[in-house]
Amino acid sequence: MSRARSHLRAAFFLTAVSPRGATSWIAARRELSARPAPQEPGMEYQTNASYLEQAKRQRGDPQKQLEAMELYLARSGLQVEDLDRLNIIHITGTKGKGSTCAFTERILRNYGLKTGFFSSPHLVQVRERIRINGQPISPELFTKHFWRLYHRLEETEDSNSCVSMPAYFRFLTLMAFHVFLQEKVDLAVVEVGIGGAYDCTNIVRKPVVCGVASLGIDHTSLLGDTVEKIAWQKGGIFKRGVPAFTVLQPDGPLAVLRERAEQTSCPLYLCPPLEALEEGGLPLTLGLEGEHQRSNAALALQLAHCWLQQKDHRGVGEVKASRPSLLRQLPLAPVFQPTPHMLRGLRDTEWPGRTQVLRRGPLTWYLDGAHTSSSVQACVRWFRQALHRCKEPRSGTEVRVLLFNSTGDRDAAALLKLLQPCQFDYAVFCPNLTEVSSTDNADQQNFTVTLDQVLLRCLEHQQHWSRLDEEQACPEPGGPTSLLLAPHPAHSHSTSSLVFSCISQALQWISQGRDPVFQPHSPPRGLFTHPVAGSGANVLREAAAIHVLVTGSLHLVGGVLKLLEPSLSQ
C-alpha cells in the first residue's frame, strides 16, 4: 500500500479542524473513486450508515471483530488492562442511551470529578464524540491525538494484513481511550455504538458499572428482528461481578437481560421510577424535556450513585426503605434521597438535538433525532405537549411544519404514520446535507451514496406521506411529478409536502428570512417557483407563529443545528 494512499485515508478527519482539510479530502476521495483499483477497507467508512454497511459485510464471525479491536488497541500502544484505569460507566440501549450518558456525566461532574464522555454520532463536528468535562476536545487536542494514533498504527501495520487501519468508529473509539488516559480523567462515560456484545467499545473488561436504557427495534439487520434478540445483544456488555442497571422493559426482553446477567454472574437491578426518589421532596427538574427523559434520569441516578459507592465517595445520598420488585424478575435498585449535586446535575444537563427547543422570533424549532418507532412516539408526545403549553392568544395564523428524513433500513412509512396526529400544515423532506456543495458537508456527508440516491429516498418519503394523507382525507387520486413535490390538497386538513435538495434550502423556505440568526444569501433562482412553494411562502411570511418539528434522523438534526447555531461549528 502506498504511503500517499495511506495518508489520503486519514485526511477526512481534518475536516473537524480545517476547511482546507475538508476540501483536500473530498478531492482525494473523488480521485480515488475514479481509479479502477478497489477501495481499501478502513477509513473510507465515514458515517454511521457506512459503518453499518461495513459491519453487515464482516459479521460472519463477530467475535473476531472484537479480537481485531484488541489487536488495534495493542498496536496503538495500549493493553485492555490499561482501560481499567478509566473507571468506565458503560451504557447501551435502543433509545435514551445518549441522554442517560449525558445525565450521568453531568451528575458526576458536579462532584468535582474530571469526566470523559465518548458518544456517537456527532451532530455538527466529529470532535463532539470525545468530551472532557462536558466539552468537545479542542481542534488542537484532536489533531495531536489523531496524528499520534494514526502514525502509531501506521508504524505497526502488518504488510501481510489486508486491513492496516481500523474503520471510522473503531479509530475514534481508540482515540477516545488514548485521550482520556492522557488527560487523566477520573472516569469515562462510554456509550455503546451499536448493540453491545460485539460493539468495539466492548473490549472494556472491568467497567465500574453498566446500564441498559429502553429497548426497542433498530438496526435489525445487525442485531435481530425481535426485541428479545436485540436484548441479547445489549446484555453482552454485562461483566462478571460488575453491577448493572436497567429500566422497566417488556417482559420478554427483560427476561433475556436477566438470563444474560445470570450467565455472566452480573448483579442486575431494575431502576425504580423517578417518582420513588421524589417521595418526600419536590419533583425533580430535568434539563432535557419530554416525559420519556424521566426514565433516562432514573437510570442515570442509579449509575452515578453506584459509581460513587464503588469508589467510596462521600455524599452518595441516603438510602430509603427499599421495596420489593413487583415484576419479581429482578431485584429493585435502592431508593435513595438524591443529593444536591445530583439535583443540580439533572437540572443542568444539556444534550443538543434531543427534545431541544430553539425560539427565534415567530419561529420555534423543535429538534429531536428520534429514528425508531418508540422514540418517534415519545417525540410526538413531547411535541404535542410543548404545543399545548405554549398556547396563547395570537392575532394571526399558526403554522406547523415537519422537516423529516430517515436513512438506513428503517421503516420510514411507519415513522411517518406516527407523526400524522401532529396535524402539520406542511411536510418538508430533504437529505442530511447542509448544502448541495459537498465541500460544506465534510462532517455530515456519506461519500458512499450519491445525491441522486438520497434525493430518491426523500421522494419515497414524500410519497409515503402523500398516501397517508390520502388515507386521512380521501382526495382525488394523483401523484407527484416534479422534484419539488406538492400534491394539491383536496381537503382542508391535508398537508402540502415539498422536497428540497439540501437542508439549507429547506430552512430558507420554512423561515422566509424571519429567523434572526439564520440569514443566508438569496435563495437559488427558481427555488420557490412551484405553486405550493410559492403559496406556502406567503403563508409562512404572514404567520403569527411557526412551529417546526425536525426529526427522523440525528444527522438531519445535526445539519439543521449547524445552520441555526453557527457557534457549534467554531
PDB file of N, CA and C in Angstrom, residues 229-306:
ATOM      1  N   LYS A 229     -34.125 -10.628  20.682  1.00  0.00           N
ATOM      2  CA  LYS A 229     -32.804 -10.798  20.069  1.00  0.00           C
ATOM      3  C   LYS A 229     -31.931  -9.566  20.322  1.00  0.00           C
ATOM      4  N   ILE A 230     -32.546  -8.408  20.240  1.00  0.00           N
ATOM      5  CA  ILE A 230     -31.805  -7.168  20.482  1.00  0.00           C
ATOM      6  C   ILE A 230     -31.369  -7.097  21.950  1.00  0.00           C
ATOM      7  N   ALA A 231     -32.231  -7.540  22.864  1.00  0.00           N
ATOM      8  CA  ALA A 231     -31.873  -7.559  24.283  1.00  0.00           C
ATOM      9  C   ALA A 231     -30.665  -8.452  24.525  1.00  0.00           C
ATOM     10  N   TRP A 232     -30.592  -9.580  23.789  1.00  0.00           N
ATOM     11  CA  TRP A 232     -29.436 -10.476  23.940  1.00  0.00           C
ATOM     12  C   TRP A 232     -28.159  -9.739  23.575  1.00  0.00           C
ATOM     13  N   GLN A 233     -28.203  -8.962  22.483  1.00  0.00           N
ATOM     14  CA  GLN A 233     -27.025  -8.200  22.073  1.00  0.00           C
ATOM     15  C   GLN A 233     -26.665  -7.139  23.111  1.00  0.00           C
ATOM     16  N   LYS A 234     -27.674  -6.441  23.605  1.00  0.00           N
ATOM     17  CA  LYS A 234     -27.411  -5.367  24.571  1.00  0.00           C
ATOM     18  C   LYS A 234     -26.837  -5.930  25.876  1.00  0.00           C
ATOM     19  N   GLY A 235     -27.350  -7.084  26.291  1.00  0.00           N
ATOM     20  CA  GLY A 235     -26.856  -7.700  27.523  1.00  0.00           C
ATOM     21  C   GLY A 235     -25.432  -8.204  27.418  1.00  0.00           C
ATOM     22  N   GLY A 236     -24.857  -8.135  26.223  1.00  0.00           N
ATOM     23  CA  GLY A 236     -23.481  -8.568  26.038  1.00  0.00           C
ATOM     24  C   GLY A 236     -22.460  -7.686  26.726  1.00  0.00           C
ATOM     25  N   ILE A 237     -22.863  -6.518  27.223  1.00  0.00           N
ATOM     26  CA  ILE A 237     -21.905  -5.662  27.934  1.00  0.00           C
ATOM     27  C   ILE A 237     -21.784  -6.056  29.406  1.00  0.00           C
ATOM     28  N   PHE A 238     -22.644  -6.972  29.885  1.00  0.00           N
ATOM     29  CA  PHE A 238     -22.574  -7.374  31.294  1.00  0.00           C
ATOM     30  C   PHE A 238     -21.248  -8.080  31.559  1.00  0.00           C
ATOM     31  N   LYS A 239     -20.670  -7.814  32.737  1.00  0.00           N
ATOM     32  CA  LYS A 239     -19.397  -8.407  33.125  1.00  0.00           C
ATOM     33  C   LYS A 239     -19.521  -9.044  34.505  1.00  0.00           C
ATOM     34  N   ARG A 240     -18.738 -10.073  34.710  1.00  0.00           N
ATOM     35  CA  ARG A 240     -18.787 -10.811  35.976  1.00  0.00           C
ATOM     36  C   ARG A 240     -18.504  -9.883  37.151  1.00  0.00           C
ATOM     37  N   GLY A 241     -19.435  -9.867  38.099  1.00  0.00           N
ATOM     38  CA  GLY A 241     -19.246  -9.105  39.327  1.00  0.00           C
ATOM     39  C   GLY A 241     -19.442  -7.609  39.192  1.00  0.00           C
ATOM     40  N   VAL A 242     -19.718  -7.125  37.984  1.00  0.00           N
ATOM     41  CA  VAL A 242     -19.905  -5.683  37.775  1.00  0.00           C
ATOM     42  C   VAL A 242     -21.395  -5.367  37.840  1.00  0.00           C
ATOM     43  N   PRO A 243     -21.834  -4.511  38.761  1.00  0.00           N
ATOM     44  CA  PRO A 243     -23.271  -4.211  38.867  1.00  0.00           C
ATOM     45  C   PRO A 243     -23.796  -3.548  37.600  1.00  0.00           C
ATOM     46  N   ALA A 244     -25.036  -3.887  37.260  1.00  0.00           N
ATOM     47  CA  ALA A 244     -25.681  -3.327  36.083  1.00  0.00           C
ATOM     48  C   ALA A 244     -27.111  -2.934  36.439  1.00  0.00           C
ATOM     49  N   PHE A 245     -27.630  -1.951  35.734  1.00  0.00           N
ATOM     50  CA  PHE A 245     -28.972  -1.443  35.985  1.00  0.00           C
ATOM     51  C   PHE A 245     -29.722  -1.311  34.669  1.00  0.00           C
ATOM     52  N   THR A 246     -31.017  -1.538  34.734  1.00  0.00           N
ATOM     53  CA  THR A 246     -31.862  -1.319  33.567  1.00  0.00           C
ATOM     54  C   THR A 246     -33.176  -0.690  34.004  1.00  0.00           C
ATOM     55  N   VAL A 247     -33.864  -0.108  33.053  1.00  0.00           N
ATOM     56  CA  VAL A 247     -35.171   0.496  33.317  1.00  0.00           C
ATOM     57  C   VAL A 247     -36.250  -0.540  33.020  1.00  0.00           C
ATOM     58  N   LEU A 248     -37.485  -0.198  33.305  1.00  0.00           N
ATOM     59  CA  LEU A 248     -38.597  -1.115  33.046  1.00  0.00           C
ATOM     60  C   LEU A 248     -38.660  -1.437  31.556  1.00  0.00           C
ATOM     61  N   GLN A 249     -38.677  -2.730  31.244  1.00  0.00           N
ATOM     62  CA  GLN A 249     -38.737  -3.218  29.870  1.00  0.00           C
ATOM     63  C   GLN A 249     -39.924  -4.169  29.746  1.00  0.00           C
ATOM     64  N   PRO A 250     -40.375  -4.448  28.514  1.00  0.00           N
ATOM     65  CA  PRO A 250     -41.379  -5.507  28.341  1.00  0.00           C
ATOM     66  C   PRO A 250     -40.871  -6.831  28.899  1.00  0.00           C
ATOM     67  N   ASP A 251     -41.788  -7.725  29.255  1.00  0.00           N
ATOM     68  CA  ASP A 251     -41.413  -8.976  29.929  1.00  0.00           C
ATOM     69  C   ASP A 251     -40.394  -9.789  29.149  1.00  0.00           C
ATOM     70  N   GLY A 252     -40.581  -9.903  27.825  1.00  0.00           N
ATOM     71  CA  GLY A 252     -39.699 -10.736  27.017  1.00  0.00           C
ATOM     72  C   GLY A 252     -38.245 -10.290  27.070  1.00  0.00           C
ATOM     73  N   PRO A 253     -37.942  -9.064  26.660  1.00  0.00           N
ATOM     74  CA  PRO A 253     -36.553  -8.611  26.717  1.00  0.00           C
ATOM     75  C   PRO A 253     -36.002  -8.526  28.134  1.00  0.00           C
ATOM     76  N   LEU A 254     -36.863  -8.237  29.110  1.00  0.00           N
ATOM     77  CA  LEU A 254     -36.381  -8.188  30.490  1.00  0.00           C
ATOM     78  C   LEU A 254     -35.904  -9.568  30.935  1.00  0.00           C
ATOM     79  N   ALA A 255     -36.636 -10.610  30.523  1.00  0.00           N
ATOM     80  CA  ALA A 255     -36.231 -11.978  30.856  1.00  0.00           C
ATOM     81  C   ALA A 255     -34.899 -12.323  30.192  1.00  0.00           C
ATOM     82  N   VAL A 256     -34.693 -11.839  28.965  1.00  0.00           N
ATOM     83  CA  VAL A 256     -33.428 -12.093  28.268  1.00  0.00           C
ATOM     84  C   VAL A 256     -32.278 -11.400  29.000  1.00  0.00           C
ATOM     85  N   LEU A 257     -32.489 -10.159  29.415  1.00  0.00           N
ATOM     86  CA  LEU A 257     -31.452  -9.447  30.164  1.00  0.00           C
ATOM     87  C   LEU A 257     -31.117 -10.171  31.456  1.00  0.00           C
ATOM     88  N   ARG A 258     -32.135 -10.666  32.143  1.00  0.00           N
ATOM     89  CA  ARG A 258     -31.902 -11.401  33.388  1.00  0.00           C
ATOM     90  C   ARG A 258     -31.076 -12.660  33.123  1.00  0.00           C
ATOM     91  N   GLU A 259     -31.424 -13.368  32.049  1.00  0.00           N
ATOM     92  CA  GLU A 259     -30.688 -14.586  31.704  1.00  0.00           C
ATOM     93  C   GLU A 259     -29.237 -14.280  31.366  1.00  0.00           C
ATOM     94  N   ARG A 260     -29.015 -13.214  30.594  1.00  0.00           N
ATOM     95  CA  ARG A 260     -27.649 -12.821  30.250  1.00  0.00           C
ATOM     96  C   ARG A 260     -26.851 -12.465  31.504  1.00  0.00           C
ATOM     97  N   ALA A 261     -27.498 -11.774  32.435  1.00  0.00           N
ATOM     98  CA  ALA A 261     -26.821 -11.400  33.678  1.00  0.00           C
ATOM     99  C   ALA A 261     -26.465 -12.633  34.500  1.00  0.00           C
ATOM    100  N   GLU A 262     -27.380 -13.595  34.571  1.00  0.00           N
ATOM    101  CA  GLU A 262     -27.115 -14.818  35.333  1.00  0.00           C
ATOM    102  C   GLU A 262     -25.972 -15.613  34.714  1.00  0.00           C
ATOM    103  N   GLN A 263     -25.931 -15.652  33.389  1.00  0.00           N
ATOM    104  CA  GLN A 263     -24.876 -16.399  32.701  1.00  0.00           C
ATOM    105  C   GLN A 263     -23.494 -15.839  32.982  1.00  0.00           C
ATOM    106  N   THR A 264     -23.400 -14.537  33.185  1.00  0.00           N
ATOM    107  CA  THR A 264     -22.098 -13.906  33.420  1.00  0.00           C
ATOM    108  C   THR A 264     -21.865 -13.559  34.887  1.00  0.00           C
ATOM    109  N   SER A 265     -22.775 -13.992  35.776  1.00  0.00           N
ATOM    110  CA  SER A 265     -22.675 -13.667  37.213  1.00  0.00           C
ATOM    111  C   SER A 265     -22.595 -12.154  37.422  1.00  0.00           C
ATOM    112  N   CYS A 266     -23.462 -11.447  36.700  1.00  0.00           N
ATOM    113  CA  CYS A 266     -23.544  -9.989  36.807  1.00  0.00           C
ATOM    114  C   CYS A 266     -24.768  -9.633  37.647  1.00  0.00           C
ATOM    115  N   PRO A 267     -24.598  -8.898  38.741  1.00  0.00           N
ATOM    116  CA  PRO A 267     -25.756  -8.455  39.532  1.00  0.00           C
ATOM    117  C   PRO A 267     -26.533  -7.367  38.786  1.00  0.00           C
ATOM    118  N   LEU A 268     -27.749  -7.698  38.345  1.00  0.00           N
ATOM    119  CA  LEU A 268     -28.564  -6.782  37.549  1.00  0.00           C
ATOM    120  C   LEU A 268     -29.752  -6.299  38.370  1.00  0.00           C
ATOM    121  N   TYR A 269     -29.984  -4.978  38.357  1.00  0.00           N
ATOM    122  CA  TYR A 269     -31.046  -4.378  39.147  1.00  0.00           C
ATOM    123  C   TYR A 269     -31.998  -3.590  38.256  1.00  0.00           C
ATOM    124  N   LEU A 270     -33.239  -3.556  38.675  1.00  0.00           N
ATOM    125  CA  LEU A 270     -34.261  -2.770  37.996  1.00  0.00           C
ATOM    126  C   LEU A 270     -34.377  -1.410  38.669  1.00  0.00           C
ATOM    127  N   CYS A 271     -34.307  -0.344  37.890  1.00  0.00           N
ATOM    128  CA  CYS A 271     -34.398   1.003  38.462  1.00  0.00           C
ATOM    129  C   CYS A 271     -35.827   1.295  38.905  1.00  0.00           C
ATOM    130  N   PRO A 272     -36.012   1.770  40.111  1.00  0.00           N
ATOM    131  CA  PRO A 272     -37.350   2.250  40.490  1.00  0.00           C
ATOM    132  C   PRO A 272     -37.678   3.499  39.705  1.00  0.00           C
ATOM    133  N   PRO A 273     -38.954   3.797  39.515  1.00  0.00           N
ATOM    134  CA  PRO A 273     -39.311   5.012  38.769  1.00  0.00           C
ATOM    135  C   PRO A 273     -38.855   6.253  39.501  1.00  0.00           C
ATOM    136  N   LEU A 274     -38.726   7.332  38.769  1.00  0.00           N
ATOM    137  CA  LEU A 274     -38.240   8.576  39.358  1.00  0.00           C
ATOM    138  C   LEU A 274     -39.155   9.056  40.479  1.00  0.00           C
ATOM    139  N   GLU A 275     -40.439   8.706  40.367  1.00  0.00           N
ATOM    140  CA  GLU A 275     -41.392   9.114  41.410  1.00  0.00           C
ATOM    141  C   GLU A 275     -40.980   8.592  42.784  1.00  0.00           C
ATOM    142  N   ALA A 276     -40.377   7.402  42.824  1.00  0.00           N
ATOM    143  CA  ALA A 276     -39.975   6.814  44.101  1.00  0.00           C
ATOM    144  C   ALA A 276     -38.873   7.642  44.759  1.00  0.00           C
ATOM    145  N   LEU A 277     -38.016   8.249  43.952  1.00  0.00           N
ATOM    146  CA  LEU A 277     -36.936   9.066  44.504  1.00  0.00           C
ATOM    147  C   LEU A 277     -37.402  10.477  44.834  1.00  0.00           C
ATOM    148  N   GLU A 278     -38.588  10.845  44.343  1.00  0.00           N
ATOM    149  CA  GLU A 278     -39.131  12.177  44.612  1.00  0.00           C
ATOM    150  C   GLU A 278     -39.972  12.209  45.879  1.00  0.00           C
ATOM    151  N   GLU A 279     -40.334  11.039  46.410  1.00  0.00           N
ATOM    152  CA  GLU A 279     -41.221  10.990  47.580  1.00  0.00           C
ATOM    153  C   GLU A 279     -40.595  11.744  48.742  1.00  0.00           C
ATOM    154  N   GLY A 280     -41.390  12.588  49.352  1.00  0.00           N
ATOM    155  CA  GLY A 280     -40.911  13.363  50.488  1.00  0.00           C
ATOM    156  C   GLY A 280     -40.169  14.627  50.093  1.00  0.00           C
ATOM    157  N   GLY A 281     -40.110  14.908  48.784  1.00  0.00           N
ATOM    158  CA  GLY A 281     -39.425  16.117  48.332  1.00  0.00           C
ATOM    159  C   GLY A 281     -40.130  16.711  47.132  1.00  0.00           C
ATOM    160  N   LEU A 282     -39.511  17.733  46.563  1.00  0.00           N
ATOM    161  CA  LEU A 282     -40.083  18.385  45.393  1.00  0.00           C
ATOM    162  C   LEU A 282     -39.833  17.542  44.143  1.00  0.00           C
ATOM    163  N   PRO A 283     -40.687  17.685  43.122  1.00  0.00           N
ATOM    164  CA  PRO A 283     -40.427  16.981  41.864  1.00  0.00           C
ATOM    165  C   PRO A 283     -39.073  17.387  41.291  1.00  0.00           C
ATOM    166  N   LEU A 284     -38.375  16.415  40.723  1.00  0.00           N
ATOM    167  CA  LEU A 284     -37.064  16.674  40.155  1.00  0.00           C
ATOM    168  C   LEU A 284     -37.204  17.458  38.844  1.00  0.00           C
ATOM    169  N   THR A 285     -36.345  18.426  38.658  1.00  0.00           N
ATOM    170  CA  THR A 285     -36.325  19.231  37.433  1.00  0.00           C
ATOM    171  C   THR A 285     -35.250  18.682  36.505  1.00  0.00           C
ATOM    172  N   LEU A 286     -35.638  18.397  35.268  1.00  0.00           N
ATOM    173  CA  LEU A 286     -34.695  17.835  34.304  1.00  0.00           C
ATOM    174  C   LEU A 286     -34.328  18.880  33.253  1.00  0.00           C
ATOM    175  N   GLY A 287     -33.061  18.871  32.850  1.00  0.00           N
ATOM    176  CA  GLY A 287     -32.612  19.794  31.824  1.00  0.00           C
ATOM    177  C   GLY A 287     -33.062  19.397  30.432  1.00  0.00           C
ATOM    178  N   LEU A 288     -33.503  18.134  30.269  1.00  0.00           N
ATOM    179  CA  LEU A 288     -33.980  17.645  28.986  1.00  0.00           C
ATOM    180  C   LEU A 288     -35.486  17.480  29.056  1.00  0.00           C
ATOM    181  N   GLU A 289     -36.190  17.986  28.038  1.00  0.00           N
ATOM    182  CA  GLU A 289     -37.643  17.951  28.033  1.00  0.00           C
ATOM    183  C   GLU A 289     -38.169  16.586  27.600  1.00  0.00           C
ATOM    184  N   GLY A 290     -39.420  16.332  27.931  1.00  0.00           N
ATOM    185  CA  GLY A 290     -40.078  15.104  27.496  1.00  0.00           C
ATOM    186  C   GLY A 290     -40.277  14.136  28.646  1.00  0.00           C
ATOM    187  N   GLU A 291     -41.459  13.553  28.710  1.00  0.00           N
ATOM    188  CA  GLU A 291     -41.771  12.602  29.785  1.00  0.00           C
ATOM    189  C   GLU A 291     -40.836  11.403  29.750  1.00  0.00           C
ATOM    190  N   HIS A 292     -40.418  10.984  28.550  1.00  0.00           N
ATOM    191  CA  HIS A 292     -39.546   9.816  28.440  1.00  0.00           C
ATOM    192  C   HIS A 292     -38.174  10.043  29.068  1.00  0.00           C
ATOM    193  N   GLN A 293     -37.787  11.304  29.272  1.00  0.00           N
ATOM    194  CA  GLN A 293     -36.483  11.568  29.884  1.00  0.00           C
ATOM    195  C   GLN A 293     -36.462  11.196  31.363  1.00  0.00           C
ATOM    196  N   ARG A 294     -37.627  11.017  31.970  1.00  0.00           N
ATOM    197  CA  ARG A 294     -37.654  10.626  33.385  1.00  0.00           C
ATOM    198  C   ARG A 294     -37.077   9.223  33.576  1.00  0.00           C
ATOM    199  N   SER A 295     -37.343   8.337  32.616  1.00  0.00           N
ATOM    200  CA  SER A 295     -36.755   7.004  32.679  1.00  0.00           C
ATOM    201  C   SER A 295     -35.235   7.073  32.543  1.00  0.00           C
ATOM    202  N   ASN A 296     -34.753   7.900  31.628  1.00  0.00           N
ATOM    203  CA  ASN A 296     -33.309   8.057  31.451  1.00  0.00           C
ATOM    204  C   ASN A 296     -32.667   8.660  32.697  1.00  0.00           C
ATOM    205  N   ALA A 297     -33.349   9.620  33.309  1.00  0.00           N
ATOM    206  CA  ALA A 297     -32.816  10.249  34.515  1.00  0.00           C
ATOM    207  C   ALA A 297     -32.767   9.264  35.679  1.00  0.00           C
ATOM    208  N   ALA A 298     -33.792   8.413  35.795  1.00  0.00           N
ATOM    209  CA  ALA A 298     -33.805   7.407  36.854  1.00  0.00           C
ATOM    210  C   ALA A 298     -32.623   6.453  36.710  1.00  0.00           C
ATOM    211  N   LEU A 299     -32.329   6.032  35.480  1.00  0.00           N
ATOM    212  CA  LEU A 299     -31.181   5.153  35.245  1.00  0.00           C
ATOM    213  C   LEU A 299     -29.876   5.876  35.542  1.00  0.00           C
ATOM    214  N   ALA A 300     -29.766   7.126  35.115  1.00  0.00           N
ATOM    215  CA  ALA A 300     -28.544   7.895  35.359  1.00  0.00           C
ATOM    216  C   ALA A 300     -28.274   8.064  36.852  1.00  0.00           C
ATOM    217  N   LEU A 301     -29.314   8.306  37.639  1.00  0.00           N
ATOM    218  CA  LEU A 301     -29.135   8.451  39.083  1.00  0.00           C
ATOM    219  C   LEU A 301     -28.574   7.176  39.694  1.00  0.00           C
ATOM    220  N   GLN A 302     -29.089   6.023  39.263  1.00  0.00           N
ATOM    221  CA  GLN A 302     -28.592   4.761  39.807  1.00  0.00           C
ATOM    222  C   GLN A 302     -27.146   4.509  39.391  1.00  0.00           C
ATOM    223  N   LEU A 303     -26.810   4.829  38.146  1.00  0.00           N
ATOM    224  CA  LEU A 303     -25.444   4.614  37.673  1.00  0.00           C
ATOM    225  C   LEU A 303     -24.465   5.514  38.432  1.00  0.00           C
ATOM    226  N   ALA A 304     -24.820   6.783  38.597  1.00  0.00           N
ATOM    227  CA  ALA A 304     -23.951   7.713  39.320  1.00  0.00           C
ATOM    228  C   ALA A 304     -23.830   7.300  40.787  1.00  0.00           C
ATOM    229  N   HIS A 305     -24.960   6.945  41.391  1.00  0.00           N
ATOM    230  CA  HIS A 305     -24.975   6.526  42.794  1.00  0.00           C
ATOM    231  C   HIS A 305     -24.089   5.299  42.998  1.00  0.00           C
ATOM    232  N   CYS A 306     -24.217   4.321  42.108  1.00  0.00           N
ATOM    233  CA  CYS A 306     -23.419   3.104  42.204  1.00  0.00           C
ATOM    234  C   CYS A 306     -21.938   3.399  42.006  1.00  0.00           C
TER     235      CYS A 306
END
